Structure formats: structure tokens, C-alpha cells
PDB file of C-alpha atoms and ligand atoms in Angstrom:
ATOM      1  CA  MET A   1      95.218 130.589  95.522  1.00  0.00           C
ATOM      2  CA  ASP A   2      93.325 128.281  97.376  1.00  0.00           C
ATOM      3  CA  LYS A   3      94.293 129.335 101.722  1.00  0.00           C
ATOM      4  CA  ASP A   4      92.271 125.455 103.045  1.00  0.00           C
ATOM      5  CA  LEU A   5      94.938 123.999 100.397  1.00  0.00           C
ATOM      6  CA  ALA A   6      97.978 126.384 101.536  1.00  0.00           C
ATOM      7  CA  GLU A   7      97.085 125.203 105.510  1.00  0.00           C
ATOM      8  CA  GLN A   8      96.694 121.496 105.114  1.00  0.00           C
ATOM      9  CA  VAL A   9      99.876 121.689 103.084  1.00  0.00           C
ATOM     10  CA  ALA A  10     101.524 123.123 106.290  1.00  0.00           C
ATOM     11  CA  ASP A  11     100.063 121.065 108.343  1.00  0.00           C
ATOM     12  CA  ILE A  12     101.313 117.918 107.064  1.00  0.00           C
ATOM     13  CA  ALA A  13     104.220 119.345 107.441  1.00  0.00           C
ATOM     14  CA  GLN A  14     103.787 120.176 111.016  1.00  0.00           C
ATOM     15  CA  ARG A  15     102.467 116.060 111.488  1.00  0.00           C
ATOM     16  CA  VAL A  16     105.735 114.914 109.276  1.00  0.00           C
ATOM     17  CA  VAL A  17     107.452 116.717 112.200  1.00  0.00           C
ATOM     18  CA  ALA A  18     105.764 115.317 115.241  1.00  0.00           C
ATOM     19  CA  SER A  19     105.891 111.303 113.132  1.00  0.00           C
ATOM     20  CA  GLY A  20     109.935 112.172 114.554  1.00  0.00           C
ATOM     21  CA  ALA A  21     111.039 110.983 110.785  1.00  0.00           C
ATOM     22  CA  ILE A  22     112.618 114.342 110.672  1.00  0.00           C
ATOM     23  CA  SER A  23     116.168 115.011 110.786  1.00  0.00           C
ATOM     24  CA  ALA A  24     117.114 117.621 113.260  1.00  0.00           C
ATOM     25  CA  ASN A  25     117.365 120.718 110.714  1.00  0.00           C
ATOM     26  CA  GLY A  26     113.681 119.952 109.288  1.00  0.00           C
ATOM     27  CA  HIS A  27     115.164 120.140 106.061  1.00  0.00           C
ATOM     28  CA  GLY A  28     112.128 118.497 103.577  1.00  0.00           C
ATOM     29  CA  ASN A  29     109.611 118.975 101.693  1.00  0.00           C
ATOM     30  CA  VAL A  30     105.615 118.113 101.565  1.00  0.00           C
ATOM     31  CA  SER A  31     103.374 118.112  98.135  1.00  0.00           C
ATOM     32  CA  VAL A  32      99.727 117.201  97.785  1.00  0.00           C
ATOM     33  CA  ARG A  33      97.845 116.696  94.208  1.00  0.00           C
ATOM     34  CA  VAL A  34      95.515 118.925  93.201  1.00  0.00           C
ATOM     35  CA  PRO A  35      92.095 117.165  92.679  1.00  0.00           C
ATOM     36  CA  GLY A  36      91.281 117.316  88.978  1.00  0.00           C
ATOM     37  CA  ALA A  37      93.801 119.909  88.395  1.00  0.00           C
ATOM     38  CA  GLU A  38      97.464 119.462  86.403  1.00  0.00           C
ATOM     39  CA  GLU A  39      99.019 121.769  90.041  1.00  0.00           C
ATOM     40  CA  MET A  40     100.665 120.498  93.551  1.00  0.00           C
ATOM     41  CA  TYR A  41     101.038 122.944  96.171  1.00  0.00           C
ATOM     42  CA  PHE A  42     104.185 122.834  97.181  1.00  0.00           C
ATOM     43  CA  THR A  43     106.282 124.017 100.602  1.00  0.00           C
ATOM     44  CA  ALA A  44     109.362 126.869  99.889  1.00  0.00           C
ATOM     45  CA  GLY A  45     110.415 126.783 102.937  1.00  0.00           C
ATOM     46  CA  PRO A  46     113.779 126.004 104.128  1.00  0.00           C
ATOM     47  CA  SER A  47     112.368 124.224 107.072  1.00  0.00           C
ATOM     48  CA  LEU A  48     109.508 121.740 108.062  1.00  0.00           C
ATOM     49  CA  ARG A  49     109.863 123.371 111.282  1.00  0.00           C
ATOM     50  CA  GLY A  50     107.254 125.967 111.435  1.00  0.00           C
ATOM     51  CA  HIS A  51     106.897 125.919 107.969  1.00  0.00           C
ATOM     52  CA  LEU A  52     103.971 128.444 107.166  1.00  0.00           C
ATOM     53  CA  ALA A  53     100.536 128.598 105.098  1.00  0.00           C
ATOM     54  CA  SER A  54     101.742 131.977 103.383  1.00  0.00           C
ATOM     55  CA  ALA A  55     105.561 130.082 102.248  1.00  0.00           C
ATOM     56  CA  VAL A  56     102.885 127.741 100.209  1.00  0.00           C
ATOM     57  CA  VAL A  57     103.839 127.870  95.495  1.00  0.00           C
ATOM     58  CA  ARG A  58     101.485 126.233  92.984  1.00  0.00           C
ATOM     59  CA  VAL A  59     103.361 124.280  90.769  1.00  0.00           C
ATOM     60  CA  GLY A  60     102.214 122.899  87.997  1.00  0.00           C
ATOM     61  CA  LEU A  61     102.894 119.575  87.392  1.00  0.00           C
ATOM     62  CA  ASP A  62     104.995 120.615  84.372  1.00  0.00           C
ATOM     63  CA  GLY A  63     107.367 121.459  87.394  1.00  0.00           C
ATOM     64  CA  ALA A  64     106.330 125.390  86.292  1.00  0.00           C
ATOM     65  CA  LEU A  65     105.554 128.049  89.697  1.00  0.00           C
ATOM     66  CA  ILE A  66     102.315 129.357  89.149  1.00  0.00           C
ATOM     67  CA  GLU A  67     101.619 131.569  92.796  1.00  0.00           C
ATOM     68  CA  GLY A  68     103.720 132.696  95.316  1.00  0.00           C
ATOM     69  CA  ASP A  69     108.159 132.444  95.771  1.00  0.00           C
ATOM     70  CA  LEU A  70     109.477 129.902  95.317  1.00  0.00           C
ATOM     71  CA  PRO A  71     113.703 129.817  96.401  1.00  0.00           C
ATOM     72  CA  PRO A  72     116.359 127.513  94.310  1.00  0.00           C
ATOM     73  CA  ILE A  73     117.222 125.087  96.946  1.00  0.00           C
ATOM     74  CA  GLN A  74     113.092 124.593  97.200  1.00  0.00           C
ATOM     75  CA  GLY A  75     113.029 124.720  93.599  1.00  0.00           C
ATOM     76  CA  ALA A  76     115.708 121.790  92.091  1.00  0.00           C
ATOM     77  CA  VAL A  77     113.698 119.736  93.500  1.00  0.00           C
ATOM     78  CA  VAL A  78     110.114 120.136  92.767  1.00  0.00           C
ATOM     79  CA  ALA A  79     111.400 117.351  89.858  1.00  0.00           C
ATOM     80  CA  MET A  80     110.971 114.559  91.625  1.00  0.00           C
ATOM     81  CA  HIS A  81     107.200 115.295  92.960  1.00  0.00           C
ATOM     82  CA  THR A  82     105.868 116.066  89.422  1.00  0.00           C
ATOM     83  CA  ALA A  83     107.293 112.182  88.425  1.00  0.00           C
ATOM     84  CA  MET A  84     105.129 110.688  90.809  1.00  0.00           C
ATOM     85  CA  TYR A  85     102.423 112.509  90.067  1.00  0.00           C
ATOM     86  CA  GLN A  86     102.256 111.493  86.981  1.00  0.00           C
ATOM     87  CA  ASP A  87     103.748 108.732  86.729  1.00  0.00           C
ATOM     88  CA  HIS A  88     100.900 106.890  89.429  1.00  0.00           C
ATOM     89  CA  PRO A  89      97.985 109.527  88.997  1.00  0.00           C
ATOM     90  CA  ASP A  90      96.454 107.741  92.678  1.00  0.00           C
ATOM     91  CA  VAL A  91      98.689 109.304  94.517  1.00  0.00           C
ATOM     92  CA  GLY A  92      97.478 112.596  96.823  1.00  0.00           C
ATOM     93  CA  CYS A  93     101.009 113.360  98.558  1.00  0.00           C
ATOM     94  CA  VAL A  94     104.306 112.833  98.065  1.00  0.00           C
ATOM     95  CA  LEU A  95     107.026 113.874 101.205  1.00  0.00           C
ATOM     96  CA  HIS A  96     110.265 114.256 101.054  1.00  0.00           C
ATOM     97  CA  THR A  97     112.729 113.519 103.787  1.00  0.00           C
ATOM     98  CA  HIS A  98     116.204 113.070 105.079  1.00  0.00           C
ATOM     99  CA  SER A  99     114.852 111.465 108.242  1.00  0.00           C
ATOM    100  CA  PRO A 100     118.662 109.590 109.563  1.00  0.00           C
ATOM    101  CA  TYR A 101     118.033 106.620 110.120  1.00  0.00           C
ATOM    102  CA  ALA A 102     116.173 106.215 106.079  1.00  0.00           C
ATOM    103  CA  THR A 103     119.085 108.623 104.909  1.00  0.00           C
ATOM    104  CA  ALA A 104     121.946 105.985 106.713  1.00  0.00           C
ATOM    105  CA  TYR A 105     121.017 103.213 104.999  1.00  0.00           C
ATOM    106  CA  ALA A 106     120.367 105.668 101.363  1.00  0.00           C
ATOM    107  CA  VAL A 107     124.212 107.374 101.715  1.00  0.00           C
ATOM    108  CA  ALA A 108     125.148 103.504 102.513  1.00  0.00           C
ATOM    109  CA  GLN A 109     122.974 102.826  99.442  1.00  0.00           C
ATOM    110  CA  ARG A 110     121.718 100.386 100.887  1.00  0.00           C
ATOM    111  CA  ARG A 111     118.197  98.972 100.410  1.00  0.00           C
ATOM    112  CA  ILE A 112     115.010  98.492 103.727  1.00  0.00           C
ATOM    113  CA  GLY A 113     113.949  94.566 103.542  1.00  0.00           C
ATOM    114  CA  CYS A 114     110.733  94.049 105.197  1.00  0.00           C
ATOM    115  CA  TRP A 115     112.285  92.746 108.504  1.00  0.00           C
ATOM    116  CA  ILE A 116     109.240  94.432 111.478  1.00  0.00           C
ATOM    117  CA  GLU A 117     106.027  93.793 110.196  1.00  0.00           C
ATOM    118  CA  ALA A 118     104.316  96.965 109.927  1.00  0.00           C
ATOM    119  CA  MET A 119     106.425  97.384 106.909  1.00  0.00           C
ATOM    120  CA  ALA A 120     104.237  94.521 105.045  1.00  0.00           C
ATOM    121  CA  MET A 121     101.387  96.073 107.168  1.00  0.00           C
ATOM    122  CA  PHE A 122     101.994  99.289 105.133  1.00  0.00           C
ATOM    123  CA  GLY A 123     102.617  98.095 101.897  1.00  0.00           C
ATOM    124  CA  LEU A 124     106.460  98.076 102.333  1.00  0.00           C
ATOM    125  CA  ALA A 125     106.122  94.253 101.877  1.00  0.00           C
ATOM    126  CA  ASP A 126     109.106  94.241  98.959  1.00  0.00           C
ATOM    127  CA  GLY A 127     111.330  96.449 101.067  1.00  0.00           C
ATOM    128  CA  VAL A 128     112.735  99.842 100.320  1.00  0.00           C
ATOM    129  CA  PRO A 129     114.587 100.156  97.117  1.00  0.00           C
ATOM    130  CA  VAL A 130     117.803 102.956  96.234  1.00  0.00           C
ATOM    131  CA  ALA A 131     117.747 105.052  93.572  1.00  0.00           C
ATOM    132  CA  GLY A 132     121.013 106.159  92.040  1.00  0.00           C
ATOM    133  CA  TYR A 133     122.462 109.088  92.820  1.00  0.00           C
ATOM    134  CA  GLY A 134     122.291 112.446  90.941  1.00  0.00           C
ATOM    135  CA  PRO A 135     121.923 115.741  91.100  1.00  0.00           C
ATOM    136  CA  ARG A 136     119.616 116.516  93.467  1.00  0.00           C
ATOM    137  CA  GLY A 137     116.238 116.574  91.668  1.00  0.00           C
ATOM    138  CA  SER A 138     118.022 116.560  87.790  1.00  0.00           C
ATOM    139  CA  ALA A 139     116.566 114.988  85.041  1.00  0.00           C
ATOM    140  CA  GLU A 140     119.522 112.401  86.065  1.00  0.00           C
ATOM    141  CA  ALA A 141     118.111 111.991  89.420  1.00  0.00           C
ATOM    142  CA  VAL A 142     114.882 111.808  88.463  1.00  0.00           C
ATOM    143  CA  ALA A 143     115.095 109.302  86.261  1.00  0.00           C
ATOM    144  CA  SER A 144     117.180 106.983  89.202  1.00  0.00           C
ATOM    145  CA  ILE A 145     114.427 107.146  91.036  1.00  0.00           C
ATOM    146  CA  ARG A 146     111.589 106.957  88.094  1.00  0.00           C
ATOM    147  CA  SER A 147     113.629 103.023  87.770  1.00  0.00           C
ATOM    148  CA  ALA A 148     114.202 102.411  90.733  1.00  0.00           C
ATOM    149  CA  VAL A 149     110.022 102.622  92.195  1.00  0.00           C
ATOM    150  CA  ILE A 150     108.568  98.838  92.380  1.00  0.00           C
ATOM    151  CA  PRO A 151     104.940  99.521  91.578  1.00  0.00           C
ATOM    152  CA  GLY A 152     102.830  99.255  95.128  1.00  0.00           C
ATOM    153  CA  VAL A 153     105.089  99.844  96.892  1.00  0.00           C
ATOM    154  CA  PRO A 154     105.457 103.847  97.940  1.00  0.00           C
ATOM    155  CA  ALA A 155     108.361 104.669  99.728  1.00  0.00           C
ATOM    156  CA  VAL A 156     112.502 104.871  97.674  1.00  0.00           C
ATOM    157  CA  LEU A 157     115.796 105.620  99.565  1.00  0.00           C
ATOM    158  CA  LEU A 158     117.524 108.733  97.254  1.00  0.00           C
ATOM    159  CA  ALA A 159     121.475 107.347  97.617  1.00  0.00           C
ATOM    160  CA  ASN A 160     123.316 109.556  98.788  1.00  0.00           C
ATOM    161  CA  HIS A 161     120.022 112.042  99.886  1.00  0.00           C
ATOM    162  CA  GLY A 162     116.786 110.731 101.825  1.00  0.00           C
ATOM    163  CA  VAL A 163     113.853 109.196 101.634  1.00  0.00           C
ATOM    164  CA  LEU A 164     110.768 109.730  99.154  1.00  0.00           C
ATOM    165  CA  ILE A 165     107.079 108.953 100.713  1.00  0.00           C
ATOM    166  CA  PHE A 166     104.344 108.583  97.936  1.00  0.00           C
ATOM    167  CA  HIS A 167     100.858 107.898  98.908  1.00  0.00           C
ATOM    168  CA  ARG A 168      97.665 108.206  98.029  1.00  0.00           C
ATOM    169  CA  THR A 169      96.533 110.648 101.221  1.00  0.00           C
ATOM    170  CA  PRO A 170      98.384 112.272 103.161  1.00  0.00           C
ATOM    171  CA  ASP A 171      98.296 110.060 106.756  1.00  0.00           C
ATOM    172  CA  LEU A 172      98.978 107.350 104.725  1.00  0.00           C
ATOM    173  CA  ALA A 173     102.402 108.924 103.825  1.00  0.00           C
ATOM    174  CA  ILE A 174     102.923 110.188 106.101  1.00  0.00           C
ATOM    175  CA  VAL A 175     102.790 106.340 108.407  1.00  0.00           C
ATOM    176  CA  ALA A 176     104.721 105.349 105.854  1.00  0.00           C
ATOM    177  CA  GLY A 177     107.741 108.319 106.442  1.00  0.00           C
ATOM    178  CA  SER A 178     107.442 106.591 110.435  1.00  0.00           C
ATOM    179  CA  VAL A 179     107.087 102.959 109.864  1.00  0.00           C
ATOM    180  CA  VAL A 180     111.124 103.319 107.392  1.00  0.00           C
ATOM    181  CA  GLU A 181     112.665 106.357 109.668  1.00  0.00           C
ATOM    182  CA  GLU A 182     111.690 102.576 112.393  1.00  0.00           C
ATOM    183  CA  ALA A 183     112.835  99.401 110.659  1.00  0.00           C
ATOM    184  CA  ALA A 184     115.939 101.850 109.830  1.00  0.00           C
ATOM    185  CA  GLN A 185     116.576 102.492 113.023  1.00  0.00           C
ATOM    186  CA  ALA A 186     115.530  98.428 113.958  1.00  0.00           C
ATOM    187  CA  GLY A 187     117.335  97.099 110.831  1.00  0.00           C
ATOM    188  CA  LEU A 188     120.285  99.933 112.254  1.00  0.00           C
ATOM    189  CA  ASN A 189     120.219  98.235 115.526  1.00  0.00           C
ATOM    190  CA  SER A 190     120.791  95.167 114.430  1.00  0.00           C
ATOM    191  CA  GLU A 191     123.595  95.565 112.578  1.00  0.00           C
ATOM    192  CA  ARG A 192     125.685  94.645 116.246  1.00  0.00           C
ATOM    193  CA  LEU A 193     123.337  91.687 116.542  1.00  0.00           C
ATOM    194  CA  GLY A 194     124.207  90.276 113.313  1.00  0.00           C
ATOM    195  CA  GLY A 195     121.856  92.391 111.685  1.00  0.00           C
ATOM    196  CA  PRO A 196     118.527  91.896 110.156  1.00  0.00           C
ATOM    197  CA  VAL A 197     116.205  89.131 109.118  1.00  0.00           C
ATOM    198  CA  GLU A 198     113.001  89.534 107.055  1.00  0.00           C
ATOM    199  CA  ILE A 199     110.124  88.180 107.452  1.00  0.00           C
ATOM    200  CA  PRO A 200     109.231  85.474 105.366  1.00  0.00           C
ATOM    201  CA  PRO A 201     107.372  86.361 102.420  1.00  0.00           C
ATOM    202  CA  ASP A 202     104.500  83.920 102.971  1.00  0.00           C
ATOM    203  CA  LEU A 203     104.394  85.697 106.214  1.00  0.00           C
ATOM    204  CA  ARG A 204     104.088  89.391 105.397  1.00  0.00           C
ATOM    205  CA  ALA A 205     101.448  88.289 103.109  1.00  0.00           C
ATOM    206  CA  ALA A 206      99.686  86.596 106.840  1.00  0.00           C
ATOM    207  CA  ALA A 207     100.678  89.026 108.479  1.00  0.00           C
ATOM    208  CA  LEU A 208      98.793  92.189 106.190  1.00  0.00           C
ATOM    209  CA  GLN A 209      95.929  89.521 105.901  1.00  0.00           C
ATOM    210  CA  ARG A 210      95.996  89.351 109.519  1.00  0.00           C
ATOM    211  CA  THR A 211      95.584  93.543 109.742  1.00  0.00           C
ATOM    212  CA  MET A 212      93.051  93.687 106.580  1.00  0.00           C
ATOM    213  CA  ALA A 213      90.912  90.844 109.054  1.00  0.00           C
ATOM    214  CA  PHE A 214      91.666  92.949 112.108  1.00  0.00           C
ATOM    215  CA  ASP A 215      90.423  96.340 110.598  1.00  0.00           C
ATOM    216  CA  SER A 216      88.121  94.731 108.896  1.00  0.00           C
ATOM    217  CA  GLN A 217      85.927  94.365 112.937  1.00  0.00           C
ATOM    218  CA  GLY A 218      87.047  98.070 113.115  1.00  0.00           C
ATOM    219  CA  THR A 219      87.022  98.710 117.351  1.00  0.00           C
ATOM    220  CA  VAL A 220      85.424  96.257 119.466  1.00  0.00           C
ATOM    221  CA  HIS A 221      83.010  97.501 122.364  1.00  0.00           C
ATOM    222  CA  ALA A 222      83.040  95.881 125.770  1.00  0.00           C
TER     223      ALA A 222
HETATM  224 ZN1   ZN B 301     117.055 116.348 100.152  1.00  0.00          ZN
END
């Protein structure tokens, strides 16, 4: 076990909790790809709240446990993490949570649209699709996730379950998870006002371009 990498995974779990995009019970899992190896480090604890580095396990991308103790509840969802690493060579981190507002859309089996600007800014301009229900982590569920993924979009809602985020780095994954939750909350709140209105596609691209233009300038100093 690489202690530093296990500590990093535990730290990512705490940052997911700190982001607020998490259910009250802290259920979820975090994994990171081990660079240059066919394996991931995975949170095997029952909650991301206070998750210890000592409860992080090593799992092969074939799903086989390499090191550590993997309880059945966490073992059941390993395949939805490994599938993302297998399918997307650029993905370095996978997050799964039951963040409440995104999970409401997952339960309603409704996609989240690009109705807040942050969606356009963080790679979610096409919205977040819904993967059809299957028992958690089952071959059926994983096949649904794989077929629901929109190329380049780092998130999928898991019908009647929660949300799955997969991105190049932990930082990007945490941001994407919080943007999805923010969009879901805004979408639900706007229902009493007639429902969310999506940003027109050409203006989504403009929002991203404006972000990139400011990014390229960096921080401006007086
Ligand atoms: Zn779950």
C-alpha cells in the first residue's frame, strides 16, 4: 500500500464532504487511478465522513481486490468505478455520492439540463444524462452507465440511486460534483416558478469561451 496515495484518497473524501455535495449519511465512494498501473485506490469505508486512510483498499481494474479489506456493500459498486477507468484512459478520479438534489433527479429519472452557467463552464454543457436502473454495481447497471455516458461529459445520474462523476483529476471531479448538485438544486427550486430554462447551445459555448479567455489572463493584480 502506498501510504501517501491512501492519504490522498482519504483527503479527497473529506473534500467531497466539505463541498456539500453529499447526503447526510455521507454514503458514497471515491477512487483514484494508480498512474501507470492497472489498479485503483478505493474507499472501502461505510461513509465518506471521517473516512480513514487505513480503510482505503487497492483494487485491480479487473475488479480483483489486491490489498486491504473490502466489505460487501462497497465491493458491490467497484465495477462502476473500474468501468470508467477502462473506458476513459484520461479519467484519473471517480466519485460516487447520493448528493440530495442530484439524487432527486436520479429518482425522478430526469436529466439535469444546462440551466446554470457553471454547467457550461465545467464540461457539462450537454447536461447530465440518466443511466437506467439496475441493481447497484451489477452488470446491467454498469452497461446502462456505459451507454448513458455522453463523450466528454464527466457525470451520469444513476436511476433510483445517486450520481457518478469521473474526471481527469480529483480537483475537477469535486468541482463537477458540486456543480451538478448546484444545478439540481436550482432546477428543483425553479419548478415552483415554472421550471428551469436551459441556456441556448450557442450561448453555452460563449460562456465557456469567456471563462477560458479570463483563465488565460490569470489573476489580475492592481
Ligand atoms: Zn450509492
